[in-house]
PDB file of C-alpha atoms in Angstrom:
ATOM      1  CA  UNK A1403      -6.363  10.742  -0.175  1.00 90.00           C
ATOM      2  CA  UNK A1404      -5.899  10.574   3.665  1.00 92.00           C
ATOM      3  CA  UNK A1405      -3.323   9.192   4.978  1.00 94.00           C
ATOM      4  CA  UNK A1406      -4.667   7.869   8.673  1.00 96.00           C
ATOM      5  CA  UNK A1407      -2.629   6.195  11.568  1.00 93.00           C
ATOM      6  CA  UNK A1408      -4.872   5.714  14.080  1.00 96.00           C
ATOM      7  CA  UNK A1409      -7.797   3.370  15.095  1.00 96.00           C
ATOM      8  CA  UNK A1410      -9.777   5.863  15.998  1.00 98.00           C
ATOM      9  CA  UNK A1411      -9.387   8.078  12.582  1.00 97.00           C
ATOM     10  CA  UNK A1412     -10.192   5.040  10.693  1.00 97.00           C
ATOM     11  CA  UNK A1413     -13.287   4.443  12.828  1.00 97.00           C
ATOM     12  CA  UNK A1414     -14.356   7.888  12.010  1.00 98.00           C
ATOM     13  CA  UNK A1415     -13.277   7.965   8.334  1.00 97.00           C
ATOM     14  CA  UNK A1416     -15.520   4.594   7.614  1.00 97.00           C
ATOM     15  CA  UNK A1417     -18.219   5.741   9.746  1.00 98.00           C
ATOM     16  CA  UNK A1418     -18.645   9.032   8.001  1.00 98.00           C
ATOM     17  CA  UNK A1419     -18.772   7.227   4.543  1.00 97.00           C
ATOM     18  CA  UNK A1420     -21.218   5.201   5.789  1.00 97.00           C
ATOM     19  CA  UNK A1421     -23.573   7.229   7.164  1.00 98.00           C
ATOM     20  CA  UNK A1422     -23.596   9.444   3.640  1.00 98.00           C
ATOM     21  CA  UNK A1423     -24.623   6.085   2.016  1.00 98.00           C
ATOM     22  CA  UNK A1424     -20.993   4.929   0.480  1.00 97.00           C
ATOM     23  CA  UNK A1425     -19.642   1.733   0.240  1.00 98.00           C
ATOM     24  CA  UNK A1426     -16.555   0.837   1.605  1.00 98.00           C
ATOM     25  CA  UNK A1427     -13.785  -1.691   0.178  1.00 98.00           C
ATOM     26  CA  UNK A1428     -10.776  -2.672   2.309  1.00 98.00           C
ATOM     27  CA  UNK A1429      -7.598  -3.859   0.189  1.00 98.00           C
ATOM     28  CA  UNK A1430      -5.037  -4.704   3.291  1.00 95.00           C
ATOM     29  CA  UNK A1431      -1.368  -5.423   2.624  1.00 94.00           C
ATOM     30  CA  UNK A1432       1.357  -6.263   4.714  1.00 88.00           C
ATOM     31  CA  UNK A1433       3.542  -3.389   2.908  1.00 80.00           C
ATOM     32  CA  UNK A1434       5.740  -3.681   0.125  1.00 84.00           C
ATOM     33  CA  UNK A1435       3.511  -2.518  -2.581  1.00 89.00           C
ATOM     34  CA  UNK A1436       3.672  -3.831  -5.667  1.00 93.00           C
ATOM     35  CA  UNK A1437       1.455  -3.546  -9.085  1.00 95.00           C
ATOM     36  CA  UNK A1438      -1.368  -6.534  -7.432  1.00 96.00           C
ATOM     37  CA  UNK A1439      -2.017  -4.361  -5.278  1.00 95.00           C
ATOM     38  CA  UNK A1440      -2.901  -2.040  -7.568  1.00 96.00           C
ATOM     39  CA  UNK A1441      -5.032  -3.748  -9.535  1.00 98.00           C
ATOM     40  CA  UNK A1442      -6.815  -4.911  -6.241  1.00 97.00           C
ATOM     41  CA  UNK A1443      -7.102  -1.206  -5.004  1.00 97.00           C
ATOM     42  CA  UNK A1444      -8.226  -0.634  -8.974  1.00 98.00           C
ATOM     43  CA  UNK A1445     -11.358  -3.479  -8.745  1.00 98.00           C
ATOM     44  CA  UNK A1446     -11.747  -1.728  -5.297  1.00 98.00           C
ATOM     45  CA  UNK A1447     -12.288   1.445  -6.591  1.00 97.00           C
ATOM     46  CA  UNK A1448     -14.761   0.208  -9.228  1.00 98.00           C
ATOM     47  CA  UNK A1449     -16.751  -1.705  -6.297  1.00 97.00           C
ATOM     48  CA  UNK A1450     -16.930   1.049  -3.817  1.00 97.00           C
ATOM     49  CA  UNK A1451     -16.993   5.063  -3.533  1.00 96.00           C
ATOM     50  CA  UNK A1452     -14.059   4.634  -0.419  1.00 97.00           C
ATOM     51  CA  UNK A1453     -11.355   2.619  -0.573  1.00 98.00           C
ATOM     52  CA  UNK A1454      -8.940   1.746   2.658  1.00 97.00           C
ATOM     53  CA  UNK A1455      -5.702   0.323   1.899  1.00 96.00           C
ATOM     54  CA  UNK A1456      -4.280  -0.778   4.957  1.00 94.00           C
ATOM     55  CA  UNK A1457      -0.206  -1.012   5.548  1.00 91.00           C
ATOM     56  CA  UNK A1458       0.127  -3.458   8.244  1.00 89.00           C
ATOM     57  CA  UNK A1459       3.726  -5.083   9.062  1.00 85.00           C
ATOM     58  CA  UNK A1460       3.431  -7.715  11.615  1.00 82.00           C
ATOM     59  CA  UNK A1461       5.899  -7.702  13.742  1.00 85.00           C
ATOM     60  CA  UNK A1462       5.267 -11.124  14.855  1.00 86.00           C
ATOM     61  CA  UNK A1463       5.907 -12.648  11.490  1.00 84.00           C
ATOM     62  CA  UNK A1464       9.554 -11.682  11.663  1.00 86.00           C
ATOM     63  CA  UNK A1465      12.299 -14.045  14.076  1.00 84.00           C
ATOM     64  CA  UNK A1466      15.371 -13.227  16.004  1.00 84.00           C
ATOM     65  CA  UNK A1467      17.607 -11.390  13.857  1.00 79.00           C
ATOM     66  CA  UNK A1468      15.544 -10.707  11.124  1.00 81.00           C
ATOM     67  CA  UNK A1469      14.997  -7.000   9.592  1.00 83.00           C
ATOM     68  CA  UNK A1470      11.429  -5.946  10.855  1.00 82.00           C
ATOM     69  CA  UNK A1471      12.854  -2.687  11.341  1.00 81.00           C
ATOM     70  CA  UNK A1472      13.800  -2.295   7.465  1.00 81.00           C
ATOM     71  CA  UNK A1473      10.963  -3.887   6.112  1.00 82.00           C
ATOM     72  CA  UNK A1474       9.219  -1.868   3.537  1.00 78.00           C
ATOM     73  CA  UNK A1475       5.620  -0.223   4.452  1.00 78.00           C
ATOM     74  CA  UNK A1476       5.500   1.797   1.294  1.00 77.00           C
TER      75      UNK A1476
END
C-alpha cells in the first residue's frame, strides 16, 4: 500500500501500472470510511491489479460554522 498526497505521485503511480499492462480501478470517497467502501474497494480489487482509493473532503460542501476542520478523512 502507498499512501500518496500529491497529483503528481498519483500521475506517476497510475502511469507506471499502466505501462506494465495493469488495470486500474478508482473507488473515491469523501472520507469517513465505512464497511461500503470496503466492499467497493473489495469488487475493485477483483476487477483490477491497482486499486486507488481516493480521500477527498470538499471543503466547499461544508457552510459557515460548520466542522470541515474535524471532519473525518480516515
Amino acid at each position: 500500500m502507498q499512501v500518496i498526497k500529491t497529483i503528481r505521485e498519483i500521475r506517476e503511480a497510475v502511469y507506471t501500472a499502466r505501462q506494465a499492462g495493469k488495470a486500474v480501478a478508482l473507488v473515491p470517497t469523501m472520507g469517513a470510511l465505512h464497511e461500503g467502501h470496503g466492499h467497493l474497494i473489495e469488487r475493485a480489487r477483483r476487477a483490477s491489479e491497482t486499486v486507488v482509493v481516493s480521500i477527498f473532503v470538499n471543503p466547499l460542501q461544508f457552510g459557515p460554522g460548520e466542522d470541515y476542520g474535524r471532519y473525518p478523512r480516515t
